[in-house]
Coordinates of C-alpha atoms and ligand atoms in Angstrom, one line a residue:
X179 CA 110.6 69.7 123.2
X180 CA 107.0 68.9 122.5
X181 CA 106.3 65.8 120.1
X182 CA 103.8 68.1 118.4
X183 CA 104.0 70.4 116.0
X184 CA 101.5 73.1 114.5
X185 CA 100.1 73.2 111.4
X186 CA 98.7 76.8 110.5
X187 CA 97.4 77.9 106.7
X188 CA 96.2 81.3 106.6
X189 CA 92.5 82.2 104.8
X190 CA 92.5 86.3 104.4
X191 CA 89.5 88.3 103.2
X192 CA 90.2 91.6 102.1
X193 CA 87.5 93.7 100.9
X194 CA 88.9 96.4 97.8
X195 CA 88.6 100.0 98.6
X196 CA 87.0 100.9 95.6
X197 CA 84.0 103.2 95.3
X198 CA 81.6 100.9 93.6
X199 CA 80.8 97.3 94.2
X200 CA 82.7 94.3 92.2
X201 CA 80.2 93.8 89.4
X202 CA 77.9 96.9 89.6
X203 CA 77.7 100.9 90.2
X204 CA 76.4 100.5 93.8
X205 CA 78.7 102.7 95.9
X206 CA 80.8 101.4 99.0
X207 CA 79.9 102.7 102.2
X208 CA 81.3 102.2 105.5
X209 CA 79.8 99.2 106.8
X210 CA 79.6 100.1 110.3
X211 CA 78.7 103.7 110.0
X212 CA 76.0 103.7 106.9
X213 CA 72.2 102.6 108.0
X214 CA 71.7 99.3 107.0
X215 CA 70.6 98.2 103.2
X216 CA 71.0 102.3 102.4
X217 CA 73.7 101.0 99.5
X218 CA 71.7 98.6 97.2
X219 CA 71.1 97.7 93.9
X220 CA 69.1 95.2 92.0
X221 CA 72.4 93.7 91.8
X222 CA 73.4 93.8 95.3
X223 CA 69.9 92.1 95.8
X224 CA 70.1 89.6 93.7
X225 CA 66.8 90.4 91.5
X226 CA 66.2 88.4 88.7
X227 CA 67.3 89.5 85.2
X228 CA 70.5 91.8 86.1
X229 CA 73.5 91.2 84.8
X230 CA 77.2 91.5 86.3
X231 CA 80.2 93.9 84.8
X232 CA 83.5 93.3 85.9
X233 CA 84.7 96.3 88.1
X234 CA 88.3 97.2 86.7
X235 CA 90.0 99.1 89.6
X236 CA 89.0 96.2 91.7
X237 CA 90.7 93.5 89.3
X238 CA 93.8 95.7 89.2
X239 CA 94.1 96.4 93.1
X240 CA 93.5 92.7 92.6
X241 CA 96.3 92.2 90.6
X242 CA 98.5 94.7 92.8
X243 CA 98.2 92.2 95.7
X244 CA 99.3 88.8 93.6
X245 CA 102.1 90.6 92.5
X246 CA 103.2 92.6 96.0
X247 CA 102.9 89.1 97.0
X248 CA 105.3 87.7 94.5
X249 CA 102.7 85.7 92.6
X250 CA 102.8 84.7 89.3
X251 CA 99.9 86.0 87.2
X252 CA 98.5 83.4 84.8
X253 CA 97.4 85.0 81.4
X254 CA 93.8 84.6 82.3
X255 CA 91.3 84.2 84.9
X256 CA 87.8 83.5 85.2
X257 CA 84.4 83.8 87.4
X258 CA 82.7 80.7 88.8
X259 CA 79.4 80.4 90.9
X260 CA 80.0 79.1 94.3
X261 CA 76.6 77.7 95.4
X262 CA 75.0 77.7 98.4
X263 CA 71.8 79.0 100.0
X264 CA 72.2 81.5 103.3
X265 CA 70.0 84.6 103.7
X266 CA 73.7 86.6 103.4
X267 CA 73.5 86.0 99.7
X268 CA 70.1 86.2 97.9
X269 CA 71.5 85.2 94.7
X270 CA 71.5 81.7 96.3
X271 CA 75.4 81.7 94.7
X272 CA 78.9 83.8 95.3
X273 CA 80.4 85.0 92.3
X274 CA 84.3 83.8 93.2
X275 CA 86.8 82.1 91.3
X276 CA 87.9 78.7 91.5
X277 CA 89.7 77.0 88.9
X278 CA 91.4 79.9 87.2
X279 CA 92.3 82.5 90.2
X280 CA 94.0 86.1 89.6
X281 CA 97.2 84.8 91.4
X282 CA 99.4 81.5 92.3
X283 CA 102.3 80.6 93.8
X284 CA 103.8 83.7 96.0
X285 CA 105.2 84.6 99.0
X286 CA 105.9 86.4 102.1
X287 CA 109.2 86.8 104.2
X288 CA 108.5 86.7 107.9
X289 CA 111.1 87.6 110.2
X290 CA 111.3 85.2 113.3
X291 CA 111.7 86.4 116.6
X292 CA 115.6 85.1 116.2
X293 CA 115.5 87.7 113.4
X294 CA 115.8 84.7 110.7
X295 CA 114.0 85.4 108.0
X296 CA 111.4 83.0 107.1
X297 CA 109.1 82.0 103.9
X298 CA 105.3 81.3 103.9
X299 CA 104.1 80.4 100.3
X300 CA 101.0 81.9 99.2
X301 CA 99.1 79.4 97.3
X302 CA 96.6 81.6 95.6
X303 CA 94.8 85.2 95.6
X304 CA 91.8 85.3 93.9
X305 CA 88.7 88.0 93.2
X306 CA 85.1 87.6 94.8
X307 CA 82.4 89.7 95.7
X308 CA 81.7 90.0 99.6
X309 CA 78.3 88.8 101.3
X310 CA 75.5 90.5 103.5
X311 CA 75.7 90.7 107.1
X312 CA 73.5 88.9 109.5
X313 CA 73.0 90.3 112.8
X314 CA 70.8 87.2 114.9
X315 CA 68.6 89.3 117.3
X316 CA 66.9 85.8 119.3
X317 CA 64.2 84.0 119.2
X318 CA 65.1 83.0 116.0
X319 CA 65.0 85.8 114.1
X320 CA 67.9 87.7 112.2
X321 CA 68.0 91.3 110.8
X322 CA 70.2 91.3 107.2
X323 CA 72.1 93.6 105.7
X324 CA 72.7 93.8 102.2
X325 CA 75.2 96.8 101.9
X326 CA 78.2 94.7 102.0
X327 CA 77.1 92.0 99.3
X328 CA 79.0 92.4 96.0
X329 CA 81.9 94.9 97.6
X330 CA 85.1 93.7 96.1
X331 CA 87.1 91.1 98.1
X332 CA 90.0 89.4 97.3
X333 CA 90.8 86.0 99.3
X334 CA 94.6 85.4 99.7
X335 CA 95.4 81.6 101.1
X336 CA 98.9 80.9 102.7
X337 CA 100.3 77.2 102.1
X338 CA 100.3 75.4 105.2
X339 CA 104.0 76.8 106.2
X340 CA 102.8 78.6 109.3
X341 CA 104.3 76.9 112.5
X342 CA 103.3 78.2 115.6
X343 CA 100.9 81.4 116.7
X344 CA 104.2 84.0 116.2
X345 CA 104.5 83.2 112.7
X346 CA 100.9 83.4 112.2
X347 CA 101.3 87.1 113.9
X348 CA 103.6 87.9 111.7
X349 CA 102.3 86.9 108.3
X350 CA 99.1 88.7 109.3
X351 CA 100.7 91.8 110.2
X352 CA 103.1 91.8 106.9
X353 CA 100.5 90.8 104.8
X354 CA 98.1 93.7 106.2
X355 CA 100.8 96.1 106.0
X356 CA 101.3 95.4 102.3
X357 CA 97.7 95.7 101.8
X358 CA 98.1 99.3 103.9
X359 CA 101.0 100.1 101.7
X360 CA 99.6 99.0 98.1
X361 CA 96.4 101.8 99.5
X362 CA 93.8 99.2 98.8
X363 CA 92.5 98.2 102.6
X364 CA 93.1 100.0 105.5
X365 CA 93.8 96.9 107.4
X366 CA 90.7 97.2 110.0
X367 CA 89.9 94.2 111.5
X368 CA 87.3 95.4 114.1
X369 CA 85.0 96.4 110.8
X370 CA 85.3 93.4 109.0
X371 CA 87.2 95.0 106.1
X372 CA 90.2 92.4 106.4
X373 CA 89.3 89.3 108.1
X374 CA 91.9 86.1 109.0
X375 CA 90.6 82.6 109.2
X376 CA 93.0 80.4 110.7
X377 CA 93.2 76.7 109.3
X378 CA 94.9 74.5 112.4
X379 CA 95.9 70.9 112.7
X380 CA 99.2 69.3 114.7
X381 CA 101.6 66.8 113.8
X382 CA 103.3 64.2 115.5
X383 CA 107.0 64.0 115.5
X384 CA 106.3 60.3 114.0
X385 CA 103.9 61.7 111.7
X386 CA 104.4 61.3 107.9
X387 CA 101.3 63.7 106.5
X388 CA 99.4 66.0 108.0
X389 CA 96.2 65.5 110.3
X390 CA 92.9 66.6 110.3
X391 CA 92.7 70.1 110.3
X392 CA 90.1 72.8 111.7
X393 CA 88.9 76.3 110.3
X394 CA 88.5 79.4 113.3
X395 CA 86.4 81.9 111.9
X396 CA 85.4 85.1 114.0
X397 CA 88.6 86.5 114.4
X398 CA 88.6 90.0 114.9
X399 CA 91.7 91.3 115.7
X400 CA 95.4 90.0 115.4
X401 CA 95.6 89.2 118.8
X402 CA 92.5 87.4 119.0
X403 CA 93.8 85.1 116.0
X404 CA 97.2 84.5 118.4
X405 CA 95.0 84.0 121.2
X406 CA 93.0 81.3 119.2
X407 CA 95.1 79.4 117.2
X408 CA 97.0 78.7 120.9
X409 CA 94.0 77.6 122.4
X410 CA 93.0 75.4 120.0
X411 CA 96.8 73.7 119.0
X412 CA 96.3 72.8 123.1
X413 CA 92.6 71.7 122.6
X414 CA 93.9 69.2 119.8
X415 CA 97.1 68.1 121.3
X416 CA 94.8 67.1 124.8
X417 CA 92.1 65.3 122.4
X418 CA 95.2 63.2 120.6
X419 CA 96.7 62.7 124.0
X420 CA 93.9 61.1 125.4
X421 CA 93.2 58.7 122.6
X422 CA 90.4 61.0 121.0
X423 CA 90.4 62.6 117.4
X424 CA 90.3 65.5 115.8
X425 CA 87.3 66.1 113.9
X426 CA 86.9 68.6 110.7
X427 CA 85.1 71.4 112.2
X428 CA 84.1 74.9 111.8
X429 CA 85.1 76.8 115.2
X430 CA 84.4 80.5 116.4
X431 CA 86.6 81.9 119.0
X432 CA 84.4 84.1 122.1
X433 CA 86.9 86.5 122.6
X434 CA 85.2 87.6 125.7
X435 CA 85.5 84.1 127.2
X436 CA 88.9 83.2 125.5
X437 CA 88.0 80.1 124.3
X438 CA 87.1 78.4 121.1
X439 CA 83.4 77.3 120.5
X440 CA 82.5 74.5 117.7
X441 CA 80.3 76.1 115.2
X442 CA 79.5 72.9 113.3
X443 CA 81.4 69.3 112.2
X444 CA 81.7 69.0 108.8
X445 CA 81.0 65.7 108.4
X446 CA 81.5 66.1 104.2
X447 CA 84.0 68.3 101.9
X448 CA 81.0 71.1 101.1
X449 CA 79.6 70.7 98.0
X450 CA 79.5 74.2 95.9
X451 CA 78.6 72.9 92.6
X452 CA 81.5 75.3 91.4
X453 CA 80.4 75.9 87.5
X454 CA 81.7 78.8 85.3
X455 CA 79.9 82.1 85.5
X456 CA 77.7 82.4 82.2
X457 CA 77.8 86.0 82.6
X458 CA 80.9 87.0 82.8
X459 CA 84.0 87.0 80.2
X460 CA 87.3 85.5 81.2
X461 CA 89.6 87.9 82.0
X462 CA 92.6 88.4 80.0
X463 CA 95.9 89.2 81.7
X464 CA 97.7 91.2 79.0
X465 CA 101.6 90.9 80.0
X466 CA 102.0 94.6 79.1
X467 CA 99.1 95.5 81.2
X468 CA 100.8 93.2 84.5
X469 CA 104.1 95.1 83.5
X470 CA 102.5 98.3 83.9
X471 CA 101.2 97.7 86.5
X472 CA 104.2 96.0 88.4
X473 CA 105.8 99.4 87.3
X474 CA 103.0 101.7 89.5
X475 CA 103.4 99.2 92.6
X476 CA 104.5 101.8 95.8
X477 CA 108.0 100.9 97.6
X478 CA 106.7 97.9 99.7
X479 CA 108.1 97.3 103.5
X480 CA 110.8 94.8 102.4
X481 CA 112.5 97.5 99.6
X482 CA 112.0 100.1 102.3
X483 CA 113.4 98.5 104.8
X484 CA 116.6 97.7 102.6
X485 CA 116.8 101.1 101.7
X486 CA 116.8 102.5 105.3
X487 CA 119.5 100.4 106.2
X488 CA 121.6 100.6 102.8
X489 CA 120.9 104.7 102.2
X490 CA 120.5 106.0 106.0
X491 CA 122.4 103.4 107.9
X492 CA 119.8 102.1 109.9
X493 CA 120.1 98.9 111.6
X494 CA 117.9 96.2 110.5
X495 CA 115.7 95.9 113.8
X496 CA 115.1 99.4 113.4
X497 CA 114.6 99.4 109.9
X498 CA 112.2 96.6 110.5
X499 CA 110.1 98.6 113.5
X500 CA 110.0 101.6 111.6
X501 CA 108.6 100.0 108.1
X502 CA 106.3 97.7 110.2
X503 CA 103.6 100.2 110.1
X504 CA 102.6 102.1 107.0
X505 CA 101.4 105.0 108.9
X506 CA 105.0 105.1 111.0
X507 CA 107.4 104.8 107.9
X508 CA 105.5 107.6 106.7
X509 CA 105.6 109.6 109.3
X510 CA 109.6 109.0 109.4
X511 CA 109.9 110.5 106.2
X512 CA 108.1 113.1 106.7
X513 CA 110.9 113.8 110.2
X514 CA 113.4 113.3 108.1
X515 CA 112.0 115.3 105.0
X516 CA 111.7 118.2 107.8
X517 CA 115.7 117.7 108.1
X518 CA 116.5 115.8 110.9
X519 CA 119.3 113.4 111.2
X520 CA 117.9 109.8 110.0
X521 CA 119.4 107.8 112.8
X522 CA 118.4 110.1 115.6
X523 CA 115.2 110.4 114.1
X524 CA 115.0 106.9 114.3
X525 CA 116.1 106.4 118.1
X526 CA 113.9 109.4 119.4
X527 CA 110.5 107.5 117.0
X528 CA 111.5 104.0 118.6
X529 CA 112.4 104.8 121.7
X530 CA 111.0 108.3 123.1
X531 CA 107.5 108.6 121.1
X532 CA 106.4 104.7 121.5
X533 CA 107.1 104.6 125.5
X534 CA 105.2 108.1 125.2
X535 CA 102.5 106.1 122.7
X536 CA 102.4 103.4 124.8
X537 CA 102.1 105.3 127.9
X538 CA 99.0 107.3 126.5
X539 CA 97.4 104.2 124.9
X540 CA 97.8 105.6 121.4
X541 CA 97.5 103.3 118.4
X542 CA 100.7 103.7 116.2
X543 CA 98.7 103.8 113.0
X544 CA 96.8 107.5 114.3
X545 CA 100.4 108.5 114.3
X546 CA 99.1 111.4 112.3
X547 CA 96.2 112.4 114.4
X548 CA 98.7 113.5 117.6
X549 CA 99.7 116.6 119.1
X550 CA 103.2 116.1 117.9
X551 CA 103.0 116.3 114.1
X552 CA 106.4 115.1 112.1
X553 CA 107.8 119.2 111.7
X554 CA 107.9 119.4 115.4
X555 CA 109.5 116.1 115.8
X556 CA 111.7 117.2 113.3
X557 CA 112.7 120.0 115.2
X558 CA 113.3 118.6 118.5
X559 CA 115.6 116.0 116.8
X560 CA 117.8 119.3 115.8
X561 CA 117.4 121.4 119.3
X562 CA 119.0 117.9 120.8
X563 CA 121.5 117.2 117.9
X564 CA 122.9 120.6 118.2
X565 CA 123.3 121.1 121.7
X566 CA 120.8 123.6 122.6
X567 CA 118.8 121.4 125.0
X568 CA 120.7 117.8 126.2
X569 CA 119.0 114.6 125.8
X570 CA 116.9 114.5 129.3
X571 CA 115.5 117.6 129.0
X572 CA 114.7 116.7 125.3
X573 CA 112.3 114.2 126.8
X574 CA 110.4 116.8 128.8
X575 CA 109.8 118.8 126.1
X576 CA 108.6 115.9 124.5
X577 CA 106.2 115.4 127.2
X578 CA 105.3 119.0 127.2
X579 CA 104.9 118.8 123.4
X580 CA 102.2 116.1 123.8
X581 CA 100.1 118.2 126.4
X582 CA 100.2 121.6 124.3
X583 CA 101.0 120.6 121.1
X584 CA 103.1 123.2 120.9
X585 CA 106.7 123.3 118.8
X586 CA 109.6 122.8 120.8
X587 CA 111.3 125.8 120.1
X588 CA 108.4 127.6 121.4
X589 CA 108.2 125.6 124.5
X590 CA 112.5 126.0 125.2
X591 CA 112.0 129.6 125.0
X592 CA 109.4 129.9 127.3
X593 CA 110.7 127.5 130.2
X594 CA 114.1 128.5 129.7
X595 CA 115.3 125.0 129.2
X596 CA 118.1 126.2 126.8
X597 CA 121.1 124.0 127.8
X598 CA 124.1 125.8 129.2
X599 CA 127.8 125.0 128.0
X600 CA 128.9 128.3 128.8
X601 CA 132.3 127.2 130.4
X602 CA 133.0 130.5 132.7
X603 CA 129.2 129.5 134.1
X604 CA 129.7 126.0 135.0
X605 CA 133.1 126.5 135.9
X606 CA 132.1 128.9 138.6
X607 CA 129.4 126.4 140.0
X608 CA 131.6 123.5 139.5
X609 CA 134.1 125.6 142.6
X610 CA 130.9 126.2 144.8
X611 CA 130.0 122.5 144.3
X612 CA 133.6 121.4 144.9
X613 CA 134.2 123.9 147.6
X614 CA 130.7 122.7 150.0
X615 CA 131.3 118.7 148.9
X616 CA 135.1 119.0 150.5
X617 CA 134.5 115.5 151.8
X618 CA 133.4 113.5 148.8
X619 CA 136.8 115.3 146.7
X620 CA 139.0 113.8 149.2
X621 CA 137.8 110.1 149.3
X622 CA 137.7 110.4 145.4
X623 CA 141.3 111.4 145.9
X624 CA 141.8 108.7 148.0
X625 CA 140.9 106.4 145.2
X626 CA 136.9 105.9 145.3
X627 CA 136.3 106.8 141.7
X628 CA 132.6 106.3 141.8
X629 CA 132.4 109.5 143.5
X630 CA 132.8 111.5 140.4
X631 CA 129.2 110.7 139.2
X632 CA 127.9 111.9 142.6
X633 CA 129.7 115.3 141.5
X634 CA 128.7 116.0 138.4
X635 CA 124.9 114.7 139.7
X636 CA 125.1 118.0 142.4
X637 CA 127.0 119.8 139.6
X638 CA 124.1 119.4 136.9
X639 CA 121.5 119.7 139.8
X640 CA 122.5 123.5 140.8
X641 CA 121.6 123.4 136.8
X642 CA 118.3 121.6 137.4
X643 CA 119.6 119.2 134.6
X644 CA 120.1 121.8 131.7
X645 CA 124.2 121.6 131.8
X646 CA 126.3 120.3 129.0
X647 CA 127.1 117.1 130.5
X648 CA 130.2 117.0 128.1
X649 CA 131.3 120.1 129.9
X650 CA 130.9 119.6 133.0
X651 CA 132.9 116.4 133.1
X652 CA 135.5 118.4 131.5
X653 CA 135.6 120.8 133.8
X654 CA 135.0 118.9 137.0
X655 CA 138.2 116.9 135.9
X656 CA 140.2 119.8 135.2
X657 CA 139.3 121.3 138.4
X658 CA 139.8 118.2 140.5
X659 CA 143.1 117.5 138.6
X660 CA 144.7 121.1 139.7
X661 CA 143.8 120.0 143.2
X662 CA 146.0 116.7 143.0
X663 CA 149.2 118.6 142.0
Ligands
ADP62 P1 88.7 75.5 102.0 O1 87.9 76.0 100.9 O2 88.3 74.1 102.5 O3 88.7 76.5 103.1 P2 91.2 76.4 101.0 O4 92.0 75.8 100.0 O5 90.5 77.7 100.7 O6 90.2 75.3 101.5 O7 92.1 76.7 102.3 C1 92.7 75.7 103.0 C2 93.6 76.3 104.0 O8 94.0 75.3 105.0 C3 94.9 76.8 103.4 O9 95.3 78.0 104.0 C4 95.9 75.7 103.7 O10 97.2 76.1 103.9 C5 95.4 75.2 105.1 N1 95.7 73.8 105.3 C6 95.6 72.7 104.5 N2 95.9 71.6 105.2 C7 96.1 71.9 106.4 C8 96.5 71.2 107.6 N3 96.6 69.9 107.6 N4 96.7 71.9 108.8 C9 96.5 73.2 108.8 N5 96.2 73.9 107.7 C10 96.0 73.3 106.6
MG63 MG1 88.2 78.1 103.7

């Protein structure tokens, strides 16, 4: 065992889908697709003299999170100015909150990988409005974009629970399903929609509070974040072990490079000059309106979960791979909805279509976007569950499936792949195989049971695969029996 332990509190942006910015009508666009500073206001700009209004949607996808999170929603909240001066925000201050957030005090279940279930406080969710982007083109120049500043974004911070890069996976990936399942991110890292910073220090087993602790920004995928935070728990752990510190710092990760590069010591707490927002009302939390609200929220990956192992029988590691994904559960349903049987279902998802998704390079969450849509699924679930084709060639017609994109039906009719139980059929190849494999009947006779697999593998060959394999057994015993008396 190490003497060290990691310390890991998780900072999450996530930018509301809404169609209009956090305090004005300025629409949303795509950051990555829309030509730069194409969605502006005077707001967005910062221009003397305008004045902010409180988007509504936002503040209730807002409250959606705190409470999908299991947050307790105080009865009000209220706007400060976060100061600070960086061409990203011409106002010269973010509109955020900082005394009285939206949210406090939640939670998220993480399951470990010994499938214990595990709790990471939340410590707070509160509303803000997103900056501009800065794209530094050399020589010291920098091209800015201003159609990101003021789109809704809430910023969710995890207690420091988190204990080593796993359990920072999976808080990330819970948390961004929720967000996929409440609709109000689509979880895409690569755009900047949902962005994790990772707050890291380590403890010694002799410790008695926590060390100094340092903040990776940059991270632009899930697996980035893992690849970080293990880098840098190594970093610190060599810099104690060699009689160095740690030093508060802002670090970047260069993905390319794996490795972490220091952006800048903080040699002081920043100052912000936090003050209320003059323009802005504080925000009453009604507790009808929460109610309400709470009453709207979608089933969330923890009830669904329950209820695909309590309703359909599932076990709980499948339950748990098939609610990971928003996109998957979905399409699950919509298998199941198309009447096939919910633990097959569930086998020929987990199994057959990942090691086919995997295979192809697919990303689960384009699910949807394949050549196999959920009817067709559906309906090779119930040409295998009824017998007309066996198992193995079920996962040709998978493959086959993926290349045409045809239904399964269509494709068994047209290669002939219908299974064959007919019992006068296989009985009469059963005596031809018998008859030319004299040999092999004999030793099995003799006592070298094994054998029989090697029979029923030339029996279901002279079927190229397509035999019951319930029936041939049958019969091959039956047969081989009459021969022993
Ligand atoms: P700041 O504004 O300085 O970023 P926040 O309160 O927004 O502070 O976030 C602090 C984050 O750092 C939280 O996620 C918290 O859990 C985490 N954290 C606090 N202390 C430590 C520590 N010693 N080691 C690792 N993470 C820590
Ligand atoms: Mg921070």
């Amino acid at each position: 065992m190490s003497e060290w332990t990691p310390i890991i509190g998780l900072e999450v942006h996530a930018e509301m889908l809404t169609r209009s910015k956090m305090f004005s009508a300025c629409p949303v666009v795509d950051s990555v697709e829309a030509a730069p500073n194409t969605a502006v206001d005077p707001l967005s700009l910062g221009m003397p003299g305008t004045l902010p209004v409180i988007n509504q949607l936002a503040m209730e996808y807002g409250l959606m999170v705190g409470l999908a999170l299991n947050c307790e929603i105080p009865p009000f909240n209220q706007f400060a100015r976060k100061s600070y001066f960086y061409p990203d925000l011409p106002k010269g201050y973010q509109i955020s909150q900082y005394q009285y957030p939206l949210a406090v005090n939640g939670y998220i279940d993480i399951t470990l990988e010994n499938g214990d279930i595990k709790r990471i406080g939340i410590t707070r969710a509160h509303m803000e409005e997103d900056t501009g982007k800065l794209t530094h083109v050399g020589h010291g120049a920098s091209l800015v974009d201003y159609n990101r500043a003021g789109v809704p974004l809430l910023e969710i911070v995890s207690e420091p629970d988190i204990r080593s890069s796993a359990e920072a996976e999976a808080y990330a990936r819970k948390l961004r399903a929720i967000l996929q399942y409440l609709g109000v991110n689509h979880g895409d890292m690569s755009k900047g929609i949902l962005r994790f910073e990772a707050n890291v220090s380590v403890m010694h087993k002799d410790d008695k509070g926590f060390r100094t602790r340092t903040e990776i920004k940059n991270l632009n995928s899930i697996r980035s974040m893992v690849r970080a935070i293990d880098y840098e728990i190594a970093r610190q752990i060599k810099l104690y072990e060699s009689g160095d510190t740690v030093k508060p710092a802002t670090l970047g990760w260069d993905e390319q490079n794996g490795k972490i590069l220091i952006q800048r010591y903080k040699e002081r707490a920043d100052e912000y000059r936090y003050f209320p927002e003059p323009d802005l009302p504080i925000v009453e939390m009604q507790p009808e309106y929460v109610e309400s609200v709470r009453q709207k929220l979608p089933e969330l990956p923890d009830a669904k979960k329950a209820r695909f192992m309590d309703v359909l029988g599932l076990s709980e590691y499948d339950a748990r791979q098939l609610v990971a994904e928003q996109a998957i559960a979905h399409f699950y349903e919509d298998v199941l909805a198309a009447g096939a049987d919910a633990k097959s279902a569930a086998n020929w998802i987990l199994v057959s279509l990942f090691s086919l998704f995997n295979k192809e390079g697919v990303d689960r969450e384009t699910v949807n976007d394949t050549p196999i849509s959920a009817a067709n699924l559906a309906e090779l679930v119930k040409l295998v569950d009824s017998g007309t084709i066996n198992k193995g060639t079920g996962e040709k017609v998978l493959s086959m499936m993926w290349q045409t994109g045809d239904s399964p039906q269509a494709i068994v009719e047209r290669e002939g792949l219908a299974q064959v139980s007919d019992e006068a059929v296989i009985g009469a190849e059963v005596d031809k195989v018998l008859a030319a494999n004299a040999g092999l009947v004999d030793r099995f006779l003799a006592g070298e049971q094994k054998l029989f697999g090697a029979l029923v593998g030339k029996v279901m060959g002279a079927f190229k695969g397509r035999a019951n394999a319930q029936v041939v057994n049958k019969i091959l015993q039956d047969k081989i029996n009459e021969r022993k008396s």
